[in-house]
Short mmCIF file of C-alpha atoms and ligand atoms in Angstrom, two decimals:
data_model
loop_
_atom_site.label_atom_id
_atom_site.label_comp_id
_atom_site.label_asym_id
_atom_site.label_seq_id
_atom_site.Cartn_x
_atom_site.Cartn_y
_atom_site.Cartn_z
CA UNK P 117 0.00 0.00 0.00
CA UNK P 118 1.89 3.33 -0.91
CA UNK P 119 1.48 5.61 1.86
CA UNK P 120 -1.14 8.54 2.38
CA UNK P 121 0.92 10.87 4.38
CA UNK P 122 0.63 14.52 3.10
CA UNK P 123 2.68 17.53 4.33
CA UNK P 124 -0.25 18.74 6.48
CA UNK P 125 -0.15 15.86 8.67
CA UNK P 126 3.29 15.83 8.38
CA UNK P 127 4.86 19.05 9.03
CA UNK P 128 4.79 21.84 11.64
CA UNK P 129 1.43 24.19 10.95
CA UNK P 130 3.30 27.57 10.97
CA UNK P 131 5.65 25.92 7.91
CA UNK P 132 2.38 25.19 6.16
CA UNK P 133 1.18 28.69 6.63
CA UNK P 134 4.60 30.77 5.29
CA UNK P 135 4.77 32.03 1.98
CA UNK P 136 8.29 31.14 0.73
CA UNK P 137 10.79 34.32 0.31
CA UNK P 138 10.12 35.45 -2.87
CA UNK P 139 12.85 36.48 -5.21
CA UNK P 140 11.32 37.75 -8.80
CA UNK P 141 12.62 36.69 -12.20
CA UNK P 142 14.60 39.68 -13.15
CA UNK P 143 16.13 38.20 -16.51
CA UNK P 144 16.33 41.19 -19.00
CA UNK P 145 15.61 43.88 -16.37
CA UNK P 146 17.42 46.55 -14.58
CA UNK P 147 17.99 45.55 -11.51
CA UNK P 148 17.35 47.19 -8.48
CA UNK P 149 15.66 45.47 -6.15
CA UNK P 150 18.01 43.64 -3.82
CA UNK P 151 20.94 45.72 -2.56
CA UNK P 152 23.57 44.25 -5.03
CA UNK P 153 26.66 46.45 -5.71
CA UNK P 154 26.18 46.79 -9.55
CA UNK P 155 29.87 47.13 -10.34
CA UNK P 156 31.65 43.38 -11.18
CA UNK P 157 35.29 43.24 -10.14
CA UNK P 158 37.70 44.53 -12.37
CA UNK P 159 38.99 42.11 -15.36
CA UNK P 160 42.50 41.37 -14.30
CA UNK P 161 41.31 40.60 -10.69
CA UNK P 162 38.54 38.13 -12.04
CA UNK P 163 41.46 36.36 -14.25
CA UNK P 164 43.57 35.69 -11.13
CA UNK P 165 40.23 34.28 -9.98
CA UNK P 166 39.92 32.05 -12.67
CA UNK P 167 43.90 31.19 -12.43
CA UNK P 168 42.63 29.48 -8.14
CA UNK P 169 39.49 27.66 -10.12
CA UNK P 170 41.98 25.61 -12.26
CA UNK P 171 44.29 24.76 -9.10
CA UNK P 172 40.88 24.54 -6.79
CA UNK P 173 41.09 20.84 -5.34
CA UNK P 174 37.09 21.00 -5.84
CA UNK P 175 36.98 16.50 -5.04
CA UNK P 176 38.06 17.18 -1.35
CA UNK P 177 36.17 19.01 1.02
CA UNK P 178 36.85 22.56 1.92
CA UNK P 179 38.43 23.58 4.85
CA UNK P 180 36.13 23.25 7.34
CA UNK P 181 37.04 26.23 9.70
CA UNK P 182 38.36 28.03 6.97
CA UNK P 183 41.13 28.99 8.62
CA UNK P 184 42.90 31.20 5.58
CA UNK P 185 39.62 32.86 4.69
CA UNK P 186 39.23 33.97 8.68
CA UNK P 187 42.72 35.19 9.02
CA UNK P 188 42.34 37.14 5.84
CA UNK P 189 39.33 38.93 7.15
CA UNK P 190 40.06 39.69 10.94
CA UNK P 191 42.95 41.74 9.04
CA UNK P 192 40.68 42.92 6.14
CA UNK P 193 37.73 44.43 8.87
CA UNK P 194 39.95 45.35 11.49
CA UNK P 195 38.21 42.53 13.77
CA UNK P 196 39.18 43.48 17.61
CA UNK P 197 41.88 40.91 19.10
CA UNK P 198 39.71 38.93 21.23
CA UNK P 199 37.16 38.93 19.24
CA UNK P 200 36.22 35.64 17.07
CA UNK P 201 34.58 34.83 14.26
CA UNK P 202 31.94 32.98 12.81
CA UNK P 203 31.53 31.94 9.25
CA UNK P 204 27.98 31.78 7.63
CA UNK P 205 26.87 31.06 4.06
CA UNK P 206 25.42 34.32 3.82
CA UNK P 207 24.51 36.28 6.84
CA UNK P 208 21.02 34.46 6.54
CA UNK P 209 22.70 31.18 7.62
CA UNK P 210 24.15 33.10 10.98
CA UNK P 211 20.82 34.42 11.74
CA UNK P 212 19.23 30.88 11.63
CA UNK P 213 22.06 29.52 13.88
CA UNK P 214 21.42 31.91 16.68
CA UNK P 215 18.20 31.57 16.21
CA UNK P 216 18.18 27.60 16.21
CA UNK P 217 20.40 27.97 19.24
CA UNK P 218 18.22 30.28 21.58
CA UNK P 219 14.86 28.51 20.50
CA UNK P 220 13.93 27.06 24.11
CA UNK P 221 10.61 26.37 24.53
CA UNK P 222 8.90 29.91 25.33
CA UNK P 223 12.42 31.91 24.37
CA UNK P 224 11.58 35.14 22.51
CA UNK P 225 13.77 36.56 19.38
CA UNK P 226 12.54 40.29 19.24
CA UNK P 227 13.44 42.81 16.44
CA UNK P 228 12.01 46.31 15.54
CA UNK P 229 8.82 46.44 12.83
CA UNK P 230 9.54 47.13 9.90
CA UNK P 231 12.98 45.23 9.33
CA UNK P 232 14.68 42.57 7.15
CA UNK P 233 11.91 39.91 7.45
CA UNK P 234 14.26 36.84 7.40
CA UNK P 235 14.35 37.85 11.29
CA UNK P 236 10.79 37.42 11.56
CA UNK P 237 10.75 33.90 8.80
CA UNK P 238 14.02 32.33 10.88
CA UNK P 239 12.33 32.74 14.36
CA UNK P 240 8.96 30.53 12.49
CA UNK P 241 11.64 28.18 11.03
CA UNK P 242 13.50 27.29 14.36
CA UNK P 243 10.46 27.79 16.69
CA UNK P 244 11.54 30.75 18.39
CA UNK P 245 8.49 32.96 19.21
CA UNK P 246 8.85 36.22 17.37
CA UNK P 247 7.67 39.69 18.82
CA UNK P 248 8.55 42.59 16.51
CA UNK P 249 8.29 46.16 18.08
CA UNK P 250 7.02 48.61 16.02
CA UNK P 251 9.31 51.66 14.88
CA UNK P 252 7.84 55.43 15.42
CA UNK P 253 6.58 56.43 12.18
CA UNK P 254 9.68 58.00 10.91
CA UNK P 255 11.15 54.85 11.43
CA UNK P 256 13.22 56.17 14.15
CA UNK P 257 13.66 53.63 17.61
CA UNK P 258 11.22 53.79 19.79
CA UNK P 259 13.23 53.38 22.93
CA UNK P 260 10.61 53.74 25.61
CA UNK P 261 8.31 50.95 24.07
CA UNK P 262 11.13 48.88 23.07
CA UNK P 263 12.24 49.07 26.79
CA UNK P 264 8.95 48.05 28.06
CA UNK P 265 8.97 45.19 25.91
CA UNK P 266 12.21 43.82 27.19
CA UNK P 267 10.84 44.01 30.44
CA UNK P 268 7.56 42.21 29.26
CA UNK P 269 9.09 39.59 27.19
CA UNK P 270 12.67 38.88 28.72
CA UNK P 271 13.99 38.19 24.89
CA UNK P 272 16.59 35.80 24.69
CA UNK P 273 17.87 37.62 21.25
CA UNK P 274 17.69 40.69 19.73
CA UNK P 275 18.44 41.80 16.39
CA UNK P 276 19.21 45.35 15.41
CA UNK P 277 20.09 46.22 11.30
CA UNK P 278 22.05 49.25 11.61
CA UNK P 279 21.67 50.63 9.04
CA UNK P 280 17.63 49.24 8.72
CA UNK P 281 16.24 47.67 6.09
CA UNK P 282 13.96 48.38 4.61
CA UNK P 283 14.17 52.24 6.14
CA UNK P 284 17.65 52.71 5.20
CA UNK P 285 18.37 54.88 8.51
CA UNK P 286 20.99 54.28 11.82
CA UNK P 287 19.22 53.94 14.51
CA UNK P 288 20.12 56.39 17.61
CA UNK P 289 23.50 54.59 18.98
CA UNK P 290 22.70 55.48 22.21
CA UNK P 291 19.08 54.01 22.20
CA UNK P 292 20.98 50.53 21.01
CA UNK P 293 23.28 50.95 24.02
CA UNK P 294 20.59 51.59 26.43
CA UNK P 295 18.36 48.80 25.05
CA UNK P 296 21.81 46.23 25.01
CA UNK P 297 22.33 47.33 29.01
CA UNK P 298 18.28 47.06 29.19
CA UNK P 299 18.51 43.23 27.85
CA UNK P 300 18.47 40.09 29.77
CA UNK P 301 19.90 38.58 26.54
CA UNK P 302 21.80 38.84 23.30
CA UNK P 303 22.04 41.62 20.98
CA UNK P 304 22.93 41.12 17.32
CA UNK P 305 23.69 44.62 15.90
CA UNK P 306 22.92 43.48 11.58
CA UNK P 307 26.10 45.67 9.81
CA UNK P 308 25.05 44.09 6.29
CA UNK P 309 25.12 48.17 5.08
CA UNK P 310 28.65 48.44 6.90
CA UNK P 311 30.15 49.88 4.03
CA UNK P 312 27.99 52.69 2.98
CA UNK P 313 27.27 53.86 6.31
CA UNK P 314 30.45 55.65 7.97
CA UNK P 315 29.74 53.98 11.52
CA UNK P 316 29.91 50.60 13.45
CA UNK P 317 29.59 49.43 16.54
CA UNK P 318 32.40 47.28 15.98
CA UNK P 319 34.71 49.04 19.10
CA UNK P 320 31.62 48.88 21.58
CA UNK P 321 31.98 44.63 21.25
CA UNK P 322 34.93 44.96 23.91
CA UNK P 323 32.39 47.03 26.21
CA UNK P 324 28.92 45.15 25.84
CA UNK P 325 29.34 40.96 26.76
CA UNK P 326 25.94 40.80 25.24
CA UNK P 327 27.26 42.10 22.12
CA UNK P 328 27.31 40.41 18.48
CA UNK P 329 28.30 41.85 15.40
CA UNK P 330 27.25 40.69 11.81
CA UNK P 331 28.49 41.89 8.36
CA UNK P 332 27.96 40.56 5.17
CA UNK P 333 30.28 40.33 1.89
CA UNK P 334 26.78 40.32 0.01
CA UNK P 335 26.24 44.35 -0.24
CA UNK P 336 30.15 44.58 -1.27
CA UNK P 337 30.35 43.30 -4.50
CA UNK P 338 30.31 39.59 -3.48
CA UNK P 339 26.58 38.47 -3.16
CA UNK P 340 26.56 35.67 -5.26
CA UNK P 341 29.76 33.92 -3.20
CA UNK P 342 27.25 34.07 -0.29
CA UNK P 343 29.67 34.23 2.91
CA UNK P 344 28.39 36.49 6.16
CA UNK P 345 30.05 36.47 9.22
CA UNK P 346 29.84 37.60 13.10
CA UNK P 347 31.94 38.27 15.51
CA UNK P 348 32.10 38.57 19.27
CA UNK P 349 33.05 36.98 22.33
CA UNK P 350 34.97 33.27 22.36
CA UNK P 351 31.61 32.09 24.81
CA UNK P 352 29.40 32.65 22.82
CA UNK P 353 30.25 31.74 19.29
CA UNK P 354 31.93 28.82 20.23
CA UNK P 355 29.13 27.71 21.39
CA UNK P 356 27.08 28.63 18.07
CA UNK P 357 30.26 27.05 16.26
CA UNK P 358 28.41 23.48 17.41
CA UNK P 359 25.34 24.54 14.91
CA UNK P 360 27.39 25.50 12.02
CA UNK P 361 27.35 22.84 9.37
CA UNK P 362 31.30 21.58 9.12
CA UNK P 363 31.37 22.50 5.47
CA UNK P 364 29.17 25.55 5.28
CA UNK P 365 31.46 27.68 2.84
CA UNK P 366 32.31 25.83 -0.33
CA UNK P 367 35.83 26.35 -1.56
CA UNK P 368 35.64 28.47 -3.77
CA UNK P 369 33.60 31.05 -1.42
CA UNK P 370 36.92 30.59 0.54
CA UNK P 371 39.26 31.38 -2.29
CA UNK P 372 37.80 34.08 -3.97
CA UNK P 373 36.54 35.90 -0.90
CA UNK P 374 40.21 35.53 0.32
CA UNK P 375 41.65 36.62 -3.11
CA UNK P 376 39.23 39.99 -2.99
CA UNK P 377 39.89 40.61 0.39
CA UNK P 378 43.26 41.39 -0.94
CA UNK P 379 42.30 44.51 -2.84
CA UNK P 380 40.17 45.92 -0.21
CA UNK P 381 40.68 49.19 -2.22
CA UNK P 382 38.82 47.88 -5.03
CA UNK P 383 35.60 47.65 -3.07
CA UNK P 384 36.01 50.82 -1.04
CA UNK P 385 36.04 52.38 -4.32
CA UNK P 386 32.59 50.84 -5.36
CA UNK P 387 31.47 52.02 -2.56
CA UNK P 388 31.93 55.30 -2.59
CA UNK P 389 30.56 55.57 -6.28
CA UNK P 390 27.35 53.89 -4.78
CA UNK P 391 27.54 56.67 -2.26
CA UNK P 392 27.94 59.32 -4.60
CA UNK P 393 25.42 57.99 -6.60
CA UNK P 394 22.59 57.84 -3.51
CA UNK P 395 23.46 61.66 -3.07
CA UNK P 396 22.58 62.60 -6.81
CA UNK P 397 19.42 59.78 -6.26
CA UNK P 398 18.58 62.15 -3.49
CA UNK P 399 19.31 65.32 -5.21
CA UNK P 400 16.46 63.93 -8.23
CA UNK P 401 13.82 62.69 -5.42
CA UNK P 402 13.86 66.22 -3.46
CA UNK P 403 13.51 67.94 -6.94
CA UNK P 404 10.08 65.46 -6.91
CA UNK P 405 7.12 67.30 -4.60
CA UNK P 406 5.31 64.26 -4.77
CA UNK P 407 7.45 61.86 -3.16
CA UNK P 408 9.13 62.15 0.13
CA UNK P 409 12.24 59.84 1.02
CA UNK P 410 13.63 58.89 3.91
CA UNK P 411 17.45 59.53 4.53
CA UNK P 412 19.41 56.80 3.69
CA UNK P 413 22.76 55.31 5.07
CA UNK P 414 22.94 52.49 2.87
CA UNK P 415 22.83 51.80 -0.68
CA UNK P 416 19.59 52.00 -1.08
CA UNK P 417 16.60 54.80 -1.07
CA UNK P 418 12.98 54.24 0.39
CA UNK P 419 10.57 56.33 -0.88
CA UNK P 420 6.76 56.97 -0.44
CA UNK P 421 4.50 58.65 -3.17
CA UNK P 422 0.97 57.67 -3.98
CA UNK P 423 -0.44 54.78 -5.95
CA UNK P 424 3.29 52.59 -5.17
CA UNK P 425 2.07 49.95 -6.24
CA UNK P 426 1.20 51.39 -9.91
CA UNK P 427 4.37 53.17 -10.33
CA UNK P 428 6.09 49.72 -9.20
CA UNK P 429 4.08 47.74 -11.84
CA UNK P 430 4.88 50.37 -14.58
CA UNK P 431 8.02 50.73 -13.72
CA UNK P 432 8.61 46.52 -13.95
CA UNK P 433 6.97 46.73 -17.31
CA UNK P 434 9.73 49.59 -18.79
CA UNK P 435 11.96 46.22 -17.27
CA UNK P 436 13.33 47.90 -14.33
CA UNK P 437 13.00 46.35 -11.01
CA UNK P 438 12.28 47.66 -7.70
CA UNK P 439 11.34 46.35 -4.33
CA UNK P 440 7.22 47.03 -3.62
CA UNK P 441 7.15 47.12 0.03
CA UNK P 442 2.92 48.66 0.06
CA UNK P 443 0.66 46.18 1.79
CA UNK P 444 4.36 44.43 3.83
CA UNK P 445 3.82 46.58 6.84
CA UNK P 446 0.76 49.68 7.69
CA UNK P 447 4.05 52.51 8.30
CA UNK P 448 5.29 51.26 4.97
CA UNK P 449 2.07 52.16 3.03
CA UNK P 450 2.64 53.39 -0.76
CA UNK P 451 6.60 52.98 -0.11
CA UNK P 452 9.06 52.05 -2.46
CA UNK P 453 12.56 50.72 -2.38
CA UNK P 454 15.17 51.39 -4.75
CA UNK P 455 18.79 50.38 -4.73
CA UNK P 456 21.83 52.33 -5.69
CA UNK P 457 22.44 50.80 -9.35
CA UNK P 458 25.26 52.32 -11.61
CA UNK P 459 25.04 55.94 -12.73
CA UNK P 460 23.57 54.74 -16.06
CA UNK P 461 20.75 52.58 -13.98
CA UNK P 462 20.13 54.93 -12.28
CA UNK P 463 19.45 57.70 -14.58
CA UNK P 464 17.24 55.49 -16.78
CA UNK P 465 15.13 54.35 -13.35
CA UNK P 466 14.73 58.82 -12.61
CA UNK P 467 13.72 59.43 -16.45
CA UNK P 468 10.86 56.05 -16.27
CA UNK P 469 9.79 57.57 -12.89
CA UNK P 470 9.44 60.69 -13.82
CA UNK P 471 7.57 59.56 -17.15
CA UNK P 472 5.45 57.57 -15.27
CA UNK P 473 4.26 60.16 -12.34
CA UNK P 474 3.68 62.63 -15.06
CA UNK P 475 1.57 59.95 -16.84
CA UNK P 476 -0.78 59.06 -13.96
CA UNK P 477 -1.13 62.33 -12.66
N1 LIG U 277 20.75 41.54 7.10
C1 LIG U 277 20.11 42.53 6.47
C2 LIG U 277 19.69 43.73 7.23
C3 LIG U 277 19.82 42.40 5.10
O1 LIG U 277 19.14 43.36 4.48
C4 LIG U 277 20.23 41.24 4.40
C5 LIG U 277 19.98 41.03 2.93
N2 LIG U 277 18.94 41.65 2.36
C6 LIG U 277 20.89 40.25 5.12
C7 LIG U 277 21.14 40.44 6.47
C8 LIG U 277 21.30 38.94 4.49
O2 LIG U 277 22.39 39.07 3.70
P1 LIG U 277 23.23 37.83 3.21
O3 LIG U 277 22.52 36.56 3.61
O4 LIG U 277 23.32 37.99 1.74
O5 LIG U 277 24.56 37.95 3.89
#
């Protein structure tokens, strides 16, 4: 008799009730919908690339603590001595190790409202119950009710993007430091924006216990090599190191990661044309009266103006891509989110807005 098990007997309810994280065909289009860096590295750095794929012993495994790749980038980020890192295939896959690590029965993973949902989707994959705090409307921390929340629900982790996404603003340092003293529990401050931002909390780990860091390689030029790490204190990620899968980060995410992190100049430099390019982004939206934006340290702009989700659709149909965030969350009604593309993107995504607004007027 073949068996009659379905998923819904099978599998946890709240698995059955997720949508799955949806990432749009975006063959043909300008992209600018997911925080890439739109500059590839230069040509005579991707041939030494190529030169490591020939020697790459791909039959063996990699190394599983990656060793190399670590050394390269406690030197590359100026990681505190004392400090030690954890290696995650993408910063997703460190989020869903804490996660998986503090889910005790009735333990609480809290974050602000609106933020990078994987937060919210990890805490339903591990079991973790979720509370998200809701930001003041111009998306600013609101310390007083995030306090009293603490005190209500004791959370075992928090996480903090600084700077947010979707909002694309640092939060008040000194409303994360009073909310890390405030916390029975962890606090991991989310630095996937690091490099457009101008600020870390990176020398406050040696001062908060209850400290974690995360960055990302994915907003630097490297997103499709998928490596993320964190860093803090020996007790705690050696304990997380138990929930790491031994072979997370595939070789050649360990050689070419290592090789880049050798010309840290070349991704500064991308960097600061994506910042130069959100300034003249900004300089177009405030010439727009119908649209108001909200300052951005990252490489990416959020925007509100009316009938989003119209402009999004016509703006997908002149094939360039955006991120519709109307309907996600009530403060993020009629908003928009654009990334930082190259000058050339970006000029054709101001023209097709400005097109379009004038059309639907
Ligand atoms: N944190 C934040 C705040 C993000 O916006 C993202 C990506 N959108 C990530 C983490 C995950 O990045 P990755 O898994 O590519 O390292």
């Amino acid at each position: 008799m073949p068996s009659t098990a379905h998923p819904e007997q099978i599998f946890r309810p709240e698995i059955l009730q997720l949508s799955a994280y949806h990432v749009p065909p975006a063959t043909g289009m300008i992209k600018l919908d997911a925080m890439e860096n739109p500059y590839p590295l230069p040509l005579a750095l991707r041939e030494e690339i190529a030169g490591l794929m020939i020697q790459a012993p791909v039959n063996r495994y990699p190394d599983a603590s990656a060793t190399s790749l670590k050394s390269s980038l406690r030197q590359a980020l100026a990681i505190p001595d004392g400090m030690d890192i954890l290696l995650g295939n993408g910063s997703d896959e460190i989020i869903q190790i804490i996660a998986m690590a503090a889910a005790k029965p009735g333990a609480v993973l809290m974050s602000v409202e609106p933020a990078f949902v994987m937060f919210r989707m990890i805490a339903t994959f591990t079991g973790i119950r979720y509370v998200g705090v809701p930001l003041k409307k111009d998306f600013s921390l609101d310390l007083e009710l995030m306090l009293s929340a603490i005190t209500k629900h004791q959370p075992a982790v928090i996480f903090l993007a600084y700077p947010n996404n979707p909002t694309g603003n640092l939060f008040d340092p000194e409303a994360i430091k009073r909310i890390i003293s405030a916390t029975p529990g962890i606090v991991v401050v989310d630095e996937a924006y690091q490099a457009f931002a101008d600020t870390s909390f990176i020398d406050e780990l040696s001062k908060y216990p209850n400290l974690l860091l995360m960055r990302t390689l994915s907003k630097s030029g490297l997103a499709g090599l998928r490596l993320g790490l964190l860093i803090g204190r020996p007790e705690w990620l050696e304990q997380l190191e138990k929930l790491r899968l031994p072979y997370n980060i595939g070789i050649m995410t360990q050689l070419i990661a290592e090789k880049v992190l050798q010309h840290t100049a070349i991704l500064s430099e991308q960097a600061e044309a994506i910042k130069s390019e959100r300034a003249k982004m900004n300089a177009f939206f405030a010439t727009m009266k119908s649209i108001e934006t909200y300052p951005s340290k990252a490489n990416f702009i959020l925007f509100r103006v009316n009938k989003a989700s119209q402009i999004f659709q016509a703006l997908k149909q002149r094939r360039i891509l955006i991120k519709n965030l109307d309907g996600t969350h009530p403060l993020l009604e009629n908003c928009l989110r654009v990334t930082v593309g190259t000058p050339e993107e970006n000029a054709q995504f101001c023209t097709a807005l400005q097109s379009i607004l004038s059309e639907i007027a």
